[in-house]
Tab-separated table of C-alpha atoms in Angstrom:
chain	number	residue	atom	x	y	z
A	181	UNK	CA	-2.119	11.460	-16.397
A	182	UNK	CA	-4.490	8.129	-17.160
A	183	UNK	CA	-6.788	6.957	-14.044
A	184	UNK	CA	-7.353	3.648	-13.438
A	185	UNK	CA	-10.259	2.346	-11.585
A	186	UNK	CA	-10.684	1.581	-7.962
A	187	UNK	CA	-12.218	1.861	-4.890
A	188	UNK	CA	-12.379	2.962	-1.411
A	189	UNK	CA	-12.029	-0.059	1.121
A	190	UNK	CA	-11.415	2.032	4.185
A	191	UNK	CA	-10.969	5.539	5.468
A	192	UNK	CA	-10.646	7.161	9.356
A	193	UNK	CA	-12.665	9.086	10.299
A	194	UNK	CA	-11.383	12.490	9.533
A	195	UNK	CA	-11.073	13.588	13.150
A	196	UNK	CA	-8.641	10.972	13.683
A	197	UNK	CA	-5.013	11.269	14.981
A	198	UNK	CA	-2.224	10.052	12.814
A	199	UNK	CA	-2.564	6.162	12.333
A	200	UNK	CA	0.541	4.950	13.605
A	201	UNK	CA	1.463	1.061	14.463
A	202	UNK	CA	0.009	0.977	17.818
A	203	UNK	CA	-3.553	2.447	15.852
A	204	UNK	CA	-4.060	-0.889	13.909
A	205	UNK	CA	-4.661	-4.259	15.135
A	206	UNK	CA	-3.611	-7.319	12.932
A	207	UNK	CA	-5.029	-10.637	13.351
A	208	UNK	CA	-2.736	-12.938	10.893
A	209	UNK	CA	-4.237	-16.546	10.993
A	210	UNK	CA	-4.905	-19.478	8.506
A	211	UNK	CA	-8.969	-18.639	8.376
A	212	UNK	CA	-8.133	-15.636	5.871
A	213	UNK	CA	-6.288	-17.556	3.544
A	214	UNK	CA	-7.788	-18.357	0.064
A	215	UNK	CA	-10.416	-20.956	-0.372
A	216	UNK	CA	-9.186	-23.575	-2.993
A	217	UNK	CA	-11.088	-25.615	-5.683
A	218	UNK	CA	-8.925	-28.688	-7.369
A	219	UNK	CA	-10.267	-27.246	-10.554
A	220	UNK	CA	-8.773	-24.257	-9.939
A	221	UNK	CA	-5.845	-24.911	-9.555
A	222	UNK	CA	-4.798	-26.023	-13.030
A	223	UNK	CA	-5.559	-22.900	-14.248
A	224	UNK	CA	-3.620	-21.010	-11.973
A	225	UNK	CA	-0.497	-22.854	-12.973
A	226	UNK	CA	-1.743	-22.043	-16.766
A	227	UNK	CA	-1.883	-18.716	-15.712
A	228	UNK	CA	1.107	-17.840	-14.088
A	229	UNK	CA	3.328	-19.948	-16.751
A	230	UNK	CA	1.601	-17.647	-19.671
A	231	UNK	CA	2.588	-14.486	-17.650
A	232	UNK	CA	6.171	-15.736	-17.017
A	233	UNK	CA	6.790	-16.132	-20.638
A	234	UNK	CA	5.603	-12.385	-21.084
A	235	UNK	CA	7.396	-10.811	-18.364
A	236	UNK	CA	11.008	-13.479	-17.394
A	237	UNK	CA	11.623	-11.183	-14.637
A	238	UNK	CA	8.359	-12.489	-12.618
A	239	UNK	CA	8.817	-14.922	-9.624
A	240	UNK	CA	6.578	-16.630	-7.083
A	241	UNK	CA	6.752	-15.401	-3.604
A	242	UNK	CA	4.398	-15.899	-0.363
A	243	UNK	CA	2.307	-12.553	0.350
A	244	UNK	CA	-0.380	-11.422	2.870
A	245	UNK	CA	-3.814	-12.136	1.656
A	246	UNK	CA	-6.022	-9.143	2.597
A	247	UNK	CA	-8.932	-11.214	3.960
A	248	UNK	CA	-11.352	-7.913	5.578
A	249	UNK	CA	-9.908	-4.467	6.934
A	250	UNK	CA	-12.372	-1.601	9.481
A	251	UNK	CA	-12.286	0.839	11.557
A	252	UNK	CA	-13.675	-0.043	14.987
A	253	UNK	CA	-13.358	1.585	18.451
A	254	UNK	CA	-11.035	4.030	17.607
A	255	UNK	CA	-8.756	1.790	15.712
A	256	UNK	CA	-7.850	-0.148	12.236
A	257	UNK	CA	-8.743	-3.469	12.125
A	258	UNK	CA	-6.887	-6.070	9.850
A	259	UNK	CA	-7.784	-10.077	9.079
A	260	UNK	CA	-4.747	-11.082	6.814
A	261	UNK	CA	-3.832	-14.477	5.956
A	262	UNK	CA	-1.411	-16.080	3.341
A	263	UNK	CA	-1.608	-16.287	-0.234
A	264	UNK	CA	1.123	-15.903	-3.022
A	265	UNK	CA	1.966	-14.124	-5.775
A	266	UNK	CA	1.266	-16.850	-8.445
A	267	UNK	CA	-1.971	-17.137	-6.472
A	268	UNK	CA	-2.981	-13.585	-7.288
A	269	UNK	CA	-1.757	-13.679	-11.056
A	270	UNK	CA	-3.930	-16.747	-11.150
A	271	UNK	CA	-7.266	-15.135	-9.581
A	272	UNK	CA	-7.631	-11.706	-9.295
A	273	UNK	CA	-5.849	-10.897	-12.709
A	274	UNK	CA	-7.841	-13.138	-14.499
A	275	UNK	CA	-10.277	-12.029	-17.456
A	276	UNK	CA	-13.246	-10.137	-16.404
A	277	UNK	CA	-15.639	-13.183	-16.894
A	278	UNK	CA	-13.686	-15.868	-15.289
A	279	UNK	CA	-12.982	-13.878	-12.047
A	280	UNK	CA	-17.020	-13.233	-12.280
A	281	UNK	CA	-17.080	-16.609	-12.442
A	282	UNK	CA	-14.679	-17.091	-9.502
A	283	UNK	CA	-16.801	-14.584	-7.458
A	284	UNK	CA	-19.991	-16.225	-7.860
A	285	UNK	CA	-18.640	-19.387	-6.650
A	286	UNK	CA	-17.120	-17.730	-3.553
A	287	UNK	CA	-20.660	-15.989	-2.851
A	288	UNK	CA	-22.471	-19.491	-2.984
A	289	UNK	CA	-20.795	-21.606	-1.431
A	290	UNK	CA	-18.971	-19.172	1.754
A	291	UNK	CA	-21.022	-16.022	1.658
A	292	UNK	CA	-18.076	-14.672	0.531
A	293	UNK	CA	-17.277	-13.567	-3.159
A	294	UNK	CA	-13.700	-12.777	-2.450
A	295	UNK	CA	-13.224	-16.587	-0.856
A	296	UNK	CA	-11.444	-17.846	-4.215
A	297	UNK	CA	-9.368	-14.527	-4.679
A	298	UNK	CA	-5.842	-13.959	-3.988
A	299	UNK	CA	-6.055	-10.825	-2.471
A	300	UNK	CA	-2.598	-9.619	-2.174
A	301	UNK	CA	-2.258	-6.746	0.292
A	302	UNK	CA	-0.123	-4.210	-1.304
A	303	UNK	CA	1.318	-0.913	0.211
A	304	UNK	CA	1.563	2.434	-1.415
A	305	UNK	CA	3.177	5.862	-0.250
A	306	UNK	CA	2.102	9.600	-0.455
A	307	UNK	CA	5.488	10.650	-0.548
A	308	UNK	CA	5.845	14.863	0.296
A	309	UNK	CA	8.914	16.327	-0.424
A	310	UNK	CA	9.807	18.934	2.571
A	311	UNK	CA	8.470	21.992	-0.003
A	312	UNK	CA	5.260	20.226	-0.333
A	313	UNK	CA	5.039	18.228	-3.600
A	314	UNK	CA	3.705	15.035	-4.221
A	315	UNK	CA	6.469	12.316	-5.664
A	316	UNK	CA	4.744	10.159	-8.563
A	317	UNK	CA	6.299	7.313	-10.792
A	318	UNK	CA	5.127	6.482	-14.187
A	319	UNK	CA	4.823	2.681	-14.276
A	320	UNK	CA	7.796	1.152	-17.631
A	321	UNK	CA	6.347	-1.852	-19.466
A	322	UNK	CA	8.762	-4.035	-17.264
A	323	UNK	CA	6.019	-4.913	-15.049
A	324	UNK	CA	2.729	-6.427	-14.786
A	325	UNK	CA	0.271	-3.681	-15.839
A	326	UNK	CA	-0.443	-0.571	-15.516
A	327	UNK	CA	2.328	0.327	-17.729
A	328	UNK	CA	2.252	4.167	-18.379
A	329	UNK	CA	-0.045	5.074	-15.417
A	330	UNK	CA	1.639	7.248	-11.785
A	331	UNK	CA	1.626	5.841	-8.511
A	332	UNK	CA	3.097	6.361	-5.914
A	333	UNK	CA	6.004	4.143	-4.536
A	334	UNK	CA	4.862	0.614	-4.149
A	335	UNK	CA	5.072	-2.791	-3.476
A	336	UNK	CA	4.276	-5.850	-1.209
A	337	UNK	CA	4.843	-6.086	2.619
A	338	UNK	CA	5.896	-9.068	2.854
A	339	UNK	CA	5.908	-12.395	5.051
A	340	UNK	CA	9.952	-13.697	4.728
A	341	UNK	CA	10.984	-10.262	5.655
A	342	UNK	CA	8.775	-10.719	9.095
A	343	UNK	CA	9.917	-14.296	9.170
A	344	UNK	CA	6.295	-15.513	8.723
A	345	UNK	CA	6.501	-19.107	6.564
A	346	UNK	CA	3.139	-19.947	7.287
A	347	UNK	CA	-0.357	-18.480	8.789
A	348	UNK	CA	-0.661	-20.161	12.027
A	349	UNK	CA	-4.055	-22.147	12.531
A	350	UNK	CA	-5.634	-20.925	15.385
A	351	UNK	CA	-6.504	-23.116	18.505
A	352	UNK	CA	-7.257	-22.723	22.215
A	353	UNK	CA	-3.912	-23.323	23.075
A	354	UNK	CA	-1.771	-21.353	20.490
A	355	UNK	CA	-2.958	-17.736	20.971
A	356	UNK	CA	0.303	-16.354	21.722
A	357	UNK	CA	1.847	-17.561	19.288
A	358	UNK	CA	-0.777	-16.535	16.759
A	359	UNK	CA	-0.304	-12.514	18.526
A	360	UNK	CA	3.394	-12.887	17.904
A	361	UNK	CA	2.642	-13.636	14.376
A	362	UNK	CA	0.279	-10.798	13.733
A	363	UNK	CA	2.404	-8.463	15.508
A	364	UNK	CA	5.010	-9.228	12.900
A	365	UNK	CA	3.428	-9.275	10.239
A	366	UNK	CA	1.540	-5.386	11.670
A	367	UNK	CA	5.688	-4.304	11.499
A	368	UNK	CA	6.319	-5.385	8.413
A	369	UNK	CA	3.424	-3.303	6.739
A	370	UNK	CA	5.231	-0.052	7.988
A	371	UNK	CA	8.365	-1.071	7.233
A	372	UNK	CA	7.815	-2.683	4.044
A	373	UNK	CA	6.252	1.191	2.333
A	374	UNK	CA	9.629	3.031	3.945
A	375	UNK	CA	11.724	-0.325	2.289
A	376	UNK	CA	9.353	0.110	-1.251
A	377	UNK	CA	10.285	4.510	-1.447
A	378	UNK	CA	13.875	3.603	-0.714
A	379	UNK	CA	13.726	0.814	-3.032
A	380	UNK	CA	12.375	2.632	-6.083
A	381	UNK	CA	13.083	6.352	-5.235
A	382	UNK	CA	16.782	6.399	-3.737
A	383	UNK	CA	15.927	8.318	-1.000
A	384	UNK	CA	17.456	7.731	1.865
A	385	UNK	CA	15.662	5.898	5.049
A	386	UNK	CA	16.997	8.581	7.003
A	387	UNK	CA	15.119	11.028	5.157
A	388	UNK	CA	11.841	9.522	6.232
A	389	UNK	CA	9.097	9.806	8.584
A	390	UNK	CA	7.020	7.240	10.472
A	391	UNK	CA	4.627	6.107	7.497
A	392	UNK	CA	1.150	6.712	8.724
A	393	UNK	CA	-1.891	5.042	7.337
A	394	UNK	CA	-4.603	7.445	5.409
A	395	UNK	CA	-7.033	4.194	4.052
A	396	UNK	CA	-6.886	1.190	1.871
A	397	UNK	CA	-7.976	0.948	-1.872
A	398	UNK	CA	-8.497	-1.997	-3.947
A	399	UNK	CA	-8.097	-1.764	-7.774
A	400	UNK	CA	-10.265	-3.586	-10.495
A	401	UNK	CA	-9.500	-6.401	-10.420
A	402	UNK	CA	-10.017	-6.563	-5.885
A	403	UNK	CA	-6.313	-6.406	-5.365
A	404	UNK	CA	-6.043	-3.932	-1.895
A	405	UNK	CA	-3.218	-1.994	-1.154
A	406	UNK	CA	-2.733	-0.307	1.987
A	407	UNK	CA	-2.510	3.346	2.007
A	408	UNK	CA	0.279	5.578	3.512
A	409	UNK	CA	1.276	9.384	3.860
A	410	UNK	CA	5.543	9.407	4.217
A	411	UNK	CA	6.779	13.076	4.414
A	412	UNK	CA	10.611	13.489	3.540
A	413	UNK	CA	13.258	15.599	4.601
A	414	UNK	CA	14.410	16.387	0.770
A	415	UNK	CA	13.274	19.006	-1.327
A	416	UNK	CA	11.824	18.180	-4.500
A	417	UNK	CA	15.214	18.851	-6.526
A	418	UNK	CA	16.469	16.573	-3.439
A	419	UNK	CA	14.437	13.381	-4.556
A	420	UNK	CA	14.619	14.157	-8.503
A	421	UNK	CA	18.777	13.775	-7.795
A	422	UNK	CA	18.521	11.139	-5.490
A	423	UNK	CA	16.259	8.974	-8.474
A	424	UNK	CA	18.433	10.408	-10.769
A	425	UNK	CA	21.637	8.464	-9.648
A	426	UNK	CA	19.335	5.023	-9.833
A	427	UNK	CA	17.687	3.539	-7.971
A	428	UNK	CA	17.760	-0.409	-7.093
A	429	UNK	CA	14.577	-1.123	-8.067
A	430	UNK	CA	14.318	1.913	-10.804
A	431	UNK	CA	13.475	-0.170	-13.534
A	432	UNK	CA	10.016	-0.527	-12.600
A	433	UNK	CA	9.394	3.079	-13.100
A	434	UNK	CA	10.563	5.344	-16.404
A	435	UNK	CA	9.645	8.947	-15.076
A	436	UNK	CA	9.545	10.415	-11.972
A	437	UNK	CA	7.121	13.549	-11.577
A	438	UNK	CA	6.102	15.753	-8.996
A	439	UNK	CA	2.518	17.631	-7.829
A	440	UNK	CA	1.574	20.063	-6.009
A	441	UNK	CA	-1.655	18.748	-3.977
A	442	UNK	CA	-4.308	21.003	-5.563
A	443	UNK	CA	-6.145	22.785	-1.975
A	444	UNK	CA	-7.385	26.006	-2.343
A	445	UNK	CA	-5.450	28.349	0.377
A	446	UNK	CA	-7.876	29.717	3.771
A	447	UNK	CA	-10.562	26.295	3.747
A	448	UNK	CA	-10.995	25.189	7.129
A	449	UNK	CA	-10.307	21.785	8.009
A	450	UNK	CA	-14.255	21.610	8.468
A	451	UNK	CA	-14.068	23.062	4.483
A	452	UNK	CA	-11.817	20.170	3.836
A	453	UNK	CA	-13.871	17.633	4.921
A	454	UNK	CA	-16.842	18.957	3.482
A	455	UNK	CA	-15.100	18.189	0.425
A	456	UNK	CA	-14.056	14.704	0.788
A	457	UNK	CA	-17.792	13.957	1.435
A	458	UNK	CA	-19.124	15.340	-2.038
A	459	UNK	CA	-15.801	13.987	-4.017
A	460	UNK	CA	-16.611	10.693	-2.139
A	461	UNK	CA	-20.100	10.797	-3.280
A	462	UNK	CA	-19.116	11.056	-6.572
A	463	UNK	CA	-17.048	8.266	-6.548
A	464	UNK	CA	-19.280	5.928	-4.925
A	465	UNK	CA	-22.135	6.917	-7.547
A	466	UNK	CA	-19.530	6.159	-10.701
A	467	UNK	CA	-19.217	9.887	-11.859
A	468	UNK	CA	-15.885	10.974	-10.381
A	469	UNK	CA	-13.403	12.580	-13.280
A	470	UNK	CA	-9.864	11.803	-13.318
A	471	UNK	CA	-10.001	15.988	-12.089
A	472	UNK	CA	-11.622	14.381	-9.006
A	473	UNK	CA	-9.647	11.313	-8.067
A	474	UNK	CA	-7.193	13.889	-7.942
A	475	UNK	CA	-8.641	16.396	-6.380
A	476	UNK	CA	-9.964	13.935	-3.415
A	477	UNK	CA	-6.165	12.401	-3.153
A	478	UNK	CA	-4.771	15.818	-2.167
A	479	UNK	CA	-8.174	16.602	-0.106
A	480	UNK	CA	-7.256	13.523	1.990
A	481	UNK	CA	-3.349	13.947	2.101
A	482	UNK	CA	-4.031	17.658	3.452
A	483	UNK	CA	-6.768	16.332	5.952
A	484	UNK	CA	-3.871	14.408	7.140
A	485	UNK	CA	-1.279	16.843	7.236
A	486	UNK	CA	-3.598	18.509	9.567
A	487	UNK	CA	-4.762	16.125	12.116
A	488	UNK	CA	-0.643	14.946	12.349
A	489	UNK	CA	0.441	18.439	12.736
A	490	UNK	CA	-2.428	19.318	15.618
A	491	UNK	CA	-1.532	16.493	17.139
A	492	UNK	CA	1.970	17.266	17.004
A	493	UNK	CA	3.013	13.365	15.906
A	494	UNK	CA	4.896	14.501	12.473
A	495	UNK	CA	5.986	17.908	11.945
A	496	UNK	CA	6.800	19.315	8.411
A	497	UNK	CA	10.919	19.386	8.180
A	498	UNK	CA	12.964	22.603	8.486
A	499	UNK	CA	16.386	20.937	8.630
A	500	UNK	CA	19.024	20.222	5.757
A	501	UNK	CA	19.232	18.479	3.046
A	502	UNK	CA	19.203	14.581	3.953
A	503	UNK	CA	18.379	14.959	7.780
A	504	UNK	CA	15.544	13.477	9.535
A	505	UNK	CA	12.366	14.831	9.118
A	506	UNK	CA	10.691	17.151	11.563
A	507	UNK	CA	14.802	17.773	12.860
A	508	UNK	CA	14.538	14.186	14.602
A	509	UNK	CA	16.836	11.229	14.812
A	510	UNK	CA	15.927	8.018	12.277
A	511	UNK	CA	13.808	6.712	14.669
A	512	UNK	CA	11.342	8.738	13.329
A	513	UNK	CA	11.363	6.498	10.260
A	514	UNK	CA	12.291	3.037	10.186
A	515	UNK	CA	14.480	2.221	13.267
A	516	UNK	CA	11.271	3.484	14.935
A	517	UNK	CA	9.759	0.226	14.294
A	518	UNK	CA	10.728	-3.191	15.925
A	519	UNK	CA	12.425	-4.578	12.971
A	520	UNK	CA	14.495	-3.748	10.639
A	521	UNK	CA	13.780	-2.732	7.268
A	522	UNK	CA	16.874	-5.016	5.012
A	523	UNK	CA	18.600	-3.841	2.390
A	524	UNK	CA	17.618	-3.794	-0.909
A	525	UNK	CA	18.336	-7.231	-2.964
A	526	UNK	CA	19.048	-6.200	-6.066
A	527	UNK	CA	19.708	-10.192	-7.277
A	528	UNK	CA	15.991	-10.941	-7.038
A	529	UNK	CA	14.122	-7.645	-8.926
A	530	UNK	CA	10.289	-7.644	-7.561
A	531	UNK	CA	7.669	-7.066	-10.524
A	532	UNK	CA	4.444	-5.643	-8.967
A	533	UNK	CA	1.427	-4.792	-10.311
């Protein structure tokens, strides 16, 4: 399997509990949109026209802009503001040298060189199956890029679904309305990775578990996506059947595979973590192998599976076939959350990157 760049925006700390919703704070206000230059824009609208004409089934839609994300005091902290996805096609996917360009303009004039980028805050699963693989999708040529490389299932949280039209400016006499806001738009990044695996997998949301959040990753080009571990209550041949009678959104994908996370049996978690360090090392320092991207993926997916199951917040499923996970209700997946995750619209098809 290809590897494509990226890097490591944030990660808990490994003796962390399971990073559910109440674990992350969201503050969702106008100050994290995108800075805008009138020269810009014209070649945004050039851009996005030229990448309509390549792929038709492309279409513009508002998205949170991933403005700054940290752990602090025990919990994940999130700035997100609003952006769109002609925006992004228009910034960060631009040619090397013009989103240098873009960069050093940001850096100048805000301190900031993200200020000019789009930013789109993605979401991607770890799905597990309930006999411990790893579900991957190869990526068809029907979307943006990465055509040909695995992932896990994907998308975009995003701001309709939370009934978010706008980020609200914030003032000394709107800051309740500015919490509600965050607070919905904090839902909707759950719900949105449990709507993206049903959406492109088939698997049922009652065959879910409360996403929890493992770190956030940004690609090559800056886009972020926000990083979550989903265990299901199917059995590998369980999710190969369920993709195999289609999927809603299966076009995106061509092949669905399955791993199993490569972790030597006996290591201690304190083994474990010894690992991430020196895989993380190598990745910082530019001489990670596509052996250890891997590698460090199924380090920090069984880190995980080991702080949720001390802490007794997920526990790996021993029921049938299309029950909850863990032997729970639904409300360990979705209907757990405050809103609802919709049902899939298969009219308007979503191309992600």
């Amino acid at each position: 399997m290809a590897d494509e760049p990226y890097s490591l925006l944030m990660s808990p700390p490994d003796d962390a509990n399971a990073i559910q919703l109440a674990s992350i704070k969201v503050t969702f206000t106008s100050t994290a949109n995108r800075k805008s230059q009138a020269a810009d824009e014209a070649g945004i609208e050039a851009s996005w026209a030229e990448a309509r004409e390549k792929q038709p089934r492309l279409f513009d839609k508002s998205k949170f802009r991933l403005a700054s994300i940290r752990w602090t005091n025990g919990a994940i902290n999130i700035d997100l503001g609003l952006t769109s996805y002609k925006d992004y096609v228009g910034t960060n996917r631009l040619p090397v040298e013009r989103r240098t360009a873009l960069e050093a303009d940001g850096e100048r004039l805000y301190g900031d060189r993200t200020a000019f980028l789009s930013n789109a805050l993605g979401v991607e699963a770890v799905l597990e199956t309930s006999d411990g693989q790893i579900v991957l999708l190869r990526r068809s040529t029907a979307v943006t890029g990465g055509h040909g490389l695995y992932n896990g299932p994907s998308g975009h949280p995003e701001p309709s679904h939370a009934g978010l039209e706008e980020a609200p400016v914030p003032t000394a006499t709107n800051a309740e309305a500015v919490e509600a806001a965050s607070q919905a738009a904090a839902r909707e990044l759950f719900n949105s990775v449990l709507q993206e695996i049903v959406e492109e997998t088939n698997v049922p949301i009652t065959a879910l578990s409360t996403p929890l959040i493992i770190g956030c990753m940004a690609d090559a080009s800056g886009k972020p996506d926000l990083l979550f571990f989903v265990r299901t209550a199917l059995d590998a041949a369980g999710v190969r059947a369920a993709y195999a009678e289609g999927a809603s959104d299966g076009w995106e994908s061509d092949k669905l595979a399955l791993e199993t996370p490569d972790v030597p049996d006996g290591e201690t978690l304190a083994d474990l973590i010894k690992r991430k360090e020196a895989l993380m090392s190598k990745l910082n320092d530019g001489t990670a192998t596509r052996d250890d991207h891997r590698a460090l993926d199924a380090t920090m997916t069984e880190i995980e599976r080991r702080n949720t199951e001390s802490s007794g917040s997920v526990k790996r499923s021993d029921t049938a076939e299309g029950a909850a996970p863990g032997g729970a209700s639904p409300e360990t997946g979705a209907a757990a959350l405050e809103t609802k995750v919709e049902a899939p619209d298969a009219s308007t098809p979503q191309t992600h990157i």
